[in-house]
CSV table of C-alpha atoms and ligand atoms in Angstrom, one decimal:
chain,number,residue,atom,x,y,z
A,26,MET,CA,-58.5,-54.0,2.7
A,27,ARG,CA,-59.5,-55.5,5.6
A,28,PHE,CA,-62.0,-58.5,5.4
A,29,PHE,CA,-65.1,-59.0,7.4
A,30,ILE,CA,-67.9,-62.0,7.0
A,31,ASP,CA,-71.1,-60.9,6.9
A,32,THR,CA,-73.4,-63.7,8.3
A,33,ALA,CA,-74.7,-64.8,11.7
A,34,ASP,CA,-73.9,-68.3,10.7
A,35,LEU,CA,-71.6,-69.6,13.6
A,36,ASP,CA,-69.9,-72.2,11.0
A,37,GLN,CA,-68.4,-69.9,8.7
A,38,ILE,CA,-67.4,-67.6,11.2
A,39,LYS,CA,-65.3,-70.2,12.3
A,40,GLU,CA,-63.8,-71.3,8.8
A,41,ALA,CA,-63.3,-67.6,7.9
A,42,ASN,CA,-61.7,-67.2,11.1
A,43,ASP,CA,-59.6,-70.3,11.0
A,44,LEU,CA,-58.3,-69.3,7.4
A,45,GLY,CA,-56.4,-66.2,9.1
A,46,VAL,CA,-57.7,-63.6,7.3
A,47,LEU,CA,-60.8,-62.5,8.9
A,48,ASP,CA,-60.7,-58.7,10.8
A,49,GLY,CA,-64.8,-58.9,12.0
A,50,VAL,CA,-68.0,-59.8,11.4
A,51,THR,CA,-71.2,-57.9,10.6
A,52,THR,CA,-74.8,-59.3,10.9
A,53,ASN,CA,-78.2,-57.8,10.1
A,54,PRO,CA,-81.9,-58.8,10.8
A,55,SER,CA,-81.9,-60.8,7.7
A,56,LEU,CA,-78.9,-62.6,8.4
A,57,MET,CA,-80.0,-63.4,11.7
A,58,ALA,CA,-83.3,-64.9,10.8
A,59,LYS,CA,-81.4,-66.6,8.0
A,60,ALA,CA,-79.2,-68.8,10.7
A,61,GLY,CA,-82.4,-69.5,12.7
A,62,ILE,CA,-82.4,-67.3,15.9
A,63,SER,CA,-85.3,-65.6,16.9
A,64,GLY,CA,-85.9,-64.3,20.4
A,65,ALA,CA,-84.6,-61.4,22.3
A,66,LYS,CA,-82.3,-63.7,24.7
A,67,ASN,CA,-81.1,-66.3,22.1
A,68,ILE,CA,-79.7,-63.3,19.6
A,69,GLU,CA,-78.4,-61.8,22.8
A,70,ASP,CA,-76.6,-64.8,23.8
A,71,HIS,CA,-75.7,-65.4,19.8
A,72,TYR,CA,-73.6,-62.1,19.7
A,73,LYS,CA,-71.7,-62.4,22.8
A,74,LYS,CA,-70.7,-66.1,21.3
A,75,ILE,CA,-69.8,-64.6,17.4
A,76,ALA,CA,-67.7,-61.6,19.8
A,77,SER,CA,-65.9,-64.3,21.4
A,78,ILE,CA,-64.9,-66.2,18.1
A,79,VAL,CA,-63.3,-63.0,16.4
A,80,GLU,CA,-61.0,-60.2,17.9
A,81,GLY,CA,-62.4,-57.9,15.4
A,82,ASP,CA,-65.5,-55.9,15.1
A,83,VAL,CA,-69.0,-57.1,15.6
A,84,SER,CA,-71.8,-55.9,14.5
A,85,ALA,CA,-74.7,-56.0,16.2
A,86,GLU,CA,-77.6,-53.9,14.6
A,87,VAL,CA,-80.7,-52.2,16.5
A,88,ILE,CA,-84.1,-52.6,15.9
A,89,ALA,CA,-85.8,-49.4,17.0
A,90,THR,CA,-86.1,-46.8,14.6
A,91,ASP,CA,-86.7,-43.9,17.0
A,92,TYR,CA,-84.1,-42.2,18.7
A,93,LYS,CA,-84.5,-43.1,22.4
A,94,GLY,CA,-85.7,-46.6,21.3
A,95,ILE,CA,-81.9,-47.1,19.2
A,96,VAL,CA,-79.9,-44.8,22.1
A,97,ALA,CA,-81.4,-48.1,24.7
A,98,GLU,CA,-81.1,-50.4,22.1
A,99,GLY,CA,-77.5,-49.7,21.1
A,100,GLU,CA,-76.1,-49.0,24.6
A,101,TYR,CA,-77.6,-52.5,25.5
A,102,LEU,CA,-75.8,-54.2,22.8
A,103,ALA,CA,-72.0,-52.2,23.2
A,104,GLN,CA,-72.1,-53.3,26.9
A,105,LEU,CA,-72.5,-57.6,25.6
A,106,ALA,CA,-69.1,-57.8,24.2
A,107,PRO,CA,-65.7,-54.9,24.2
A,108,ASN,CA,-65.8,-55.3,20.2
A,109,ILE,CA,-69.4,-54.8,19.4
A,110,VAL,CA,-70.4,-51.9,17.3
A,111,VAL,CA,-73.9,-50.7,17.0
A,112,LYS,CA,-75.2,-51.1,13.9
A,113,VAL,CA,-77.8,-47.9,12.8
A,114,PRO,CA,-80.2,-47.6,10.4
A,115,MET,CA,-79.6,-44.6,7.8
A,116,ILE,CA,-82.6,-42.5,8.8
A,117,ARG,CA,-83.1,-39.1,10.7
A,118,GLU,CA,-83.0,-40.6,14.2
A,119,GLY,CA,-80.3,-42.7,13.1
A,120,ILE,CA,-78.0,-40.0,12.6
A,121,LYS,CA,-79.1,-38.2,16.3
A,122,ALA,CA,-78.5,-41.9,17.5
A,123,ILE,CA,-75.0,-42.0,15.6
A,124,ARG,CA,-73.7,-38.7,17.2
A,125,HIS,CA,-74.6,-39.7,20.4
A,126,PHE,CA,-73.0,-43.1,20.5
A,127,SER,CA,-69.5,-41.2,19.6
A,128,ASP,CA,-70.0,-38.9,21.9
A,129,ASN,CA,-69.8,-41.3,24.5
A,130,GLY,CA,-67.3,-43.4,22.6
A,131,ILE,CA,-69.5,-46.3,21.3
A,132,LYS,CA,-68.2,-47.9,18.1
A,133,THR,CA,-71.6,-47.5,15.5
A,134,ASN,CA,-72.0,-49.0,11.6
A,135,CYS,CA,-74.3,-46.6,9.8
A,136,THR,CA,-75.8,-49.1,7.2
A,137,LEU,CA,-78.2,-49.1,4.7
A,138,VAL,CA,-76.3,-46.6,3.0
A,139,PHE,CA,-76.8,-45.8,-1.1
A,140,SER,CA,-76.0,-42.4,-1.6
A,141,PRO,CA,-72.1,-39.7,-1.0
A,142,GLY,CA,-75.3,-37.8,0.7
A,143,GLN,CA,-75.8,-40.2,3.0
A,144,ALA,CA,-71.8,-41.2,3.5
A,145,ILE,CA,-71.4,-37.2,3.9
A,146,LEU,CA,-73.7,-36.8,6.9
A,147,ALA,CA,-72.9,-40.4,8.7
A,148,ALA,CA,-69.2,-39.2,8.3
A,149,LYS,CA,-70.4,-35.7,9.9
A,150,ALA,CA,-72.3,-37.4,12.7
A,151,GLY,CA,-69.1,-39.4,13.6
A,152,ALA,CA,-70.1,-43.1,12.4
A,153,THR,CA,-67.2,-45.0,12.7
A,154,TYR,CA,-68.2,-47.3,9.6
A,155,ILE,CA,-70.3,-46.7,6.9
A,156,SER,CA,-72.2,-49.8,5.0
A,157,PRO,CA,-72.8,-48.3,1.4
A,158,PHE,CA,-74.9,-51.5,-0.3
A,159,VAL,CA,-73.0,-52.5,-3.2
A,160,GLY,CA,-74.8,-55.5,-4.4
A,161,ARG,CA,-78.1,-53.7,-4.4
A,162,VAL,CA,-77.6,-50.6,-6.1
A,163,ASP,CA,-76.0,-52.8,-8.9
A,164,ASP,CA,-79.8,-54.6,-8.5
A,165,ILE,CA,-81.4,-51.7,-9.6
A,166,ASN,CA,-78.7,-51.2,-12.5
A,167,TRP,CA,-76.5,-48.2,-10.7
A,168,ASP,CA,-73.3,-48.6,-10.4
A,169,GLY,CA,-72.5,-50.1,-6.5
A,170,ILE,CA,-68.5,-50.1,-6.7
A,171,GLY,CA,-69.0,-46.3,-8.8
A,172,LEU,CA,-70.4,-45.3,-5.3
A,173,ILE,CA,-67.6,-46.8,-3.4
A,174,ALA,CA,-65.4,-44.7,-5.1
A,175,GLN,CA,-66.6,-41.6,-4.9
A,176,ILE,CA,-67.3,-41.8,-1.5
A,177,ALA,CA,-63.7,-42.5,-0.7
A,178,GLU,CA,-62.9,-39.8,-3.2
A,179,ILE,CA,-65.1,-37.3,-0.8
A,180,TYR,CA,-63.7,-38.7,2.4
A,181,ALA,CA,-60.5,-38.7,1.3
A,182,VAL,CA,-60.6,-35.0,0.5
A,183,GLN,CA,-62.8,-33.7,3.2
A,184,MET,CA,-60.4,-36.0,5.7
A,185,TYR,CA,-63.3,-37.8,7.0
A,186,GLU,CA,-62.1,-40.7,9.7
A,187,THR,CA,-65.3,-43.0,9.1
A,188,GLU,CA,-64.5,-46.2,7.4
A,189,ILE,CA,-65.9,-47.4,3.9
A,190,LEU,CA,-67.8,-51.0,4.5
A,191,ALA,CA,-68.2,-52.3,0.9
A,192,ALA,CA,-71.3,-54.2,2.3
A,193,SER,CA,-73.9,-56.0,0.0
A,194,ILE,CA,-71.0,-58.3,-2.0
A,195,ARG,CA,-72.5,-60.9,-3.9
A,196,ASN,CA,-69.0,-61.8,-5.6
A,197,SER,CA,-65.1,-62.1,-5.5
A,198,LYS,CA,-65.1,-59.6,-8.2
A,199,HIS,CA,-66.8,-57.0,-6.1
A,200,ILE,CA,-64.4,-57.3,-3.3
A,201,VAL,CA,-61.5,-57.0,-6.0
A,202,ASP,CA,-63.6,-54.1,-7.1
A,203,ALA,CA,-64.2,-52.7,-4.1
A,204,ALA,CA,-60.4,-52.9,-2.9
A,205,GLN,CA,-59.1,-50.7,-6.0
A,206,ALA,CA,-62.2,-48.4,-5.6
A,207,GLY,CA,-61.0,-47.3,-2.4
A,208,ALA,CA,-62.9,-49.3,0.6
A,209,ASP,CA,-61.4,-49.7,4.1
A,210,ILE,CA,-63.2,-52.9,4.4
A,211,ALA,CA,-65.3,-55.6,2.8
A,212,THR,CA,-68.2,-57.5,4.5
A,213,CYS,CA,-68.5,-61.1,2.2
A,214,PRO,CA,-70.5,-64.0,2.4
A,215,LEU,CA,-67.9,-67.3,3.2
A,216,HIS,CA,-68.0,-68.2,-1.0
A,217,THR,CA,-67.0,-64.9,-2.0
A,218,ILE,CA,-63.5,-65.0,0.2
A,219,LEU,CA,-62.8,-68.3,-0.8
A,220,GLY,CA,-63.7,-67.6,-4.3
A,221,LEU,CA,-60.3,-65.2,-4.4
A,222,LEU,CA,-58.3,-68.4,-3.7
A,223,LYS,CA,-59.7,-70.1,-7.4
A,224,HIS,CA,-57.4,-69.3,-10.5
A,225,PRO,CA,-57.2,-72.6,-13.4
A,226,LEU,CA,-53.6,-71.7,-14.2
A,227,THR,CA,-52.9,-72.4,-9.9
A,228,ASP,CA,-54.5,-76.0,-10.5
A,229,ILE,CA,-53.3,-76.5,-14.0
A,230,GLY,CA,-49.5,-75.3,-12.5
A,231,LEU,CA,-49.5,-77.0,-9.4
A,232,GLU,CA,-50.8,-80.4,-10.7
A,233,LYS,CA,-47.7,-80.5,-12.9
A,234,PHE,CA,-45.2,-79.7,-10.2
A,235,LEU,CA,-46.5,-82.5,-8.2
A,236,ALA,CA,-46.3,-84.6,-11.5
A,237,ASP,CA,-42.9,-83.7,-12.1
A,238,HIS,CA,-42.0,-83.9,-8.0
A,239,ARG,CA,-43.2,-87.5,-8.4
A,240,LYS,CA,-41.7,-88.8,-11.6
A,241,SER,CA,-38.2,-87.5,-10.7
A,242,ASN,CA,-38.4,-88.8,-7.1
A,243,GLN,CA,-39.9,-92.5,-8.7
A,244,GLY,CA,-38.0,-95.2,-6.7
A,245,ALA,CA,-35.5,-92.2,-5.0
B,313,G3P,O1,-74.0,-56.2,4.5
B,313,G3P,C1,-75.5,-56.1,3.8
B,313,G3P,C2,-75.7,-57.3,3.5
B,313,G3P,O2,-75.8,-58.5,4.2
B,313,G3P,C3,-76.6,-57.1,2.5
B,313,G3P,O3,-76.7,-58.4,1.2
B,313,G3P,O4,-76.8,-59.6,-0.5
B,313,G3P,O5,-78.7,-59.2,0.7
B,313,G3P,O6,-78.1,-57.0,-0.5
B,313,G3P,P1,-77.8,-58.4,0.1
């Protein structure tokens, strides 16, 4: 499974990239606002900066919700950098636009996916990625990881090429469970990636190895 980072914060993107495990970045209007980025020119510059830090795909989300607007905005975003992927909401006009982008060789990430039916529609339209929101499904007492598993099974049976990008990841266990359920990618906040490092027995074991080394090398 590949790792994307789900943030517009440049320091966090650099930190994950330096770790050597980063395959891409996803952003959305909320994450851009959280990073304090506003205004068309600043947003555009910010996408360029992100796209220059990582080699992998960078999702840039359209604001328009009508077909013509989504197409115009998406085509503009796509030419900002070769690794920009146009992120399009799962709405009727969005599906039409995804078909247009797919026919014209522009990669897309269909976002705000909450059901297997939506996932089928996005795959039929030729989306490069779909983003099912694991955490938000859990928030309404439903089963976010179950949704990933169901979509993975459908895509395997139907041989759809669209990749499953597990989004709205809230903790490290979500990453592990999404991997087991068949997600191609998880897009994660930095703390959830770093959380994968943690195990108390690793810390205890390392402390003992180093103490034993010190003891046997005293005065050597
Ligand atoms: O990838 C989508 C993500 O940014 C939404 O996360 O935690 O707001 O549901 P969250």
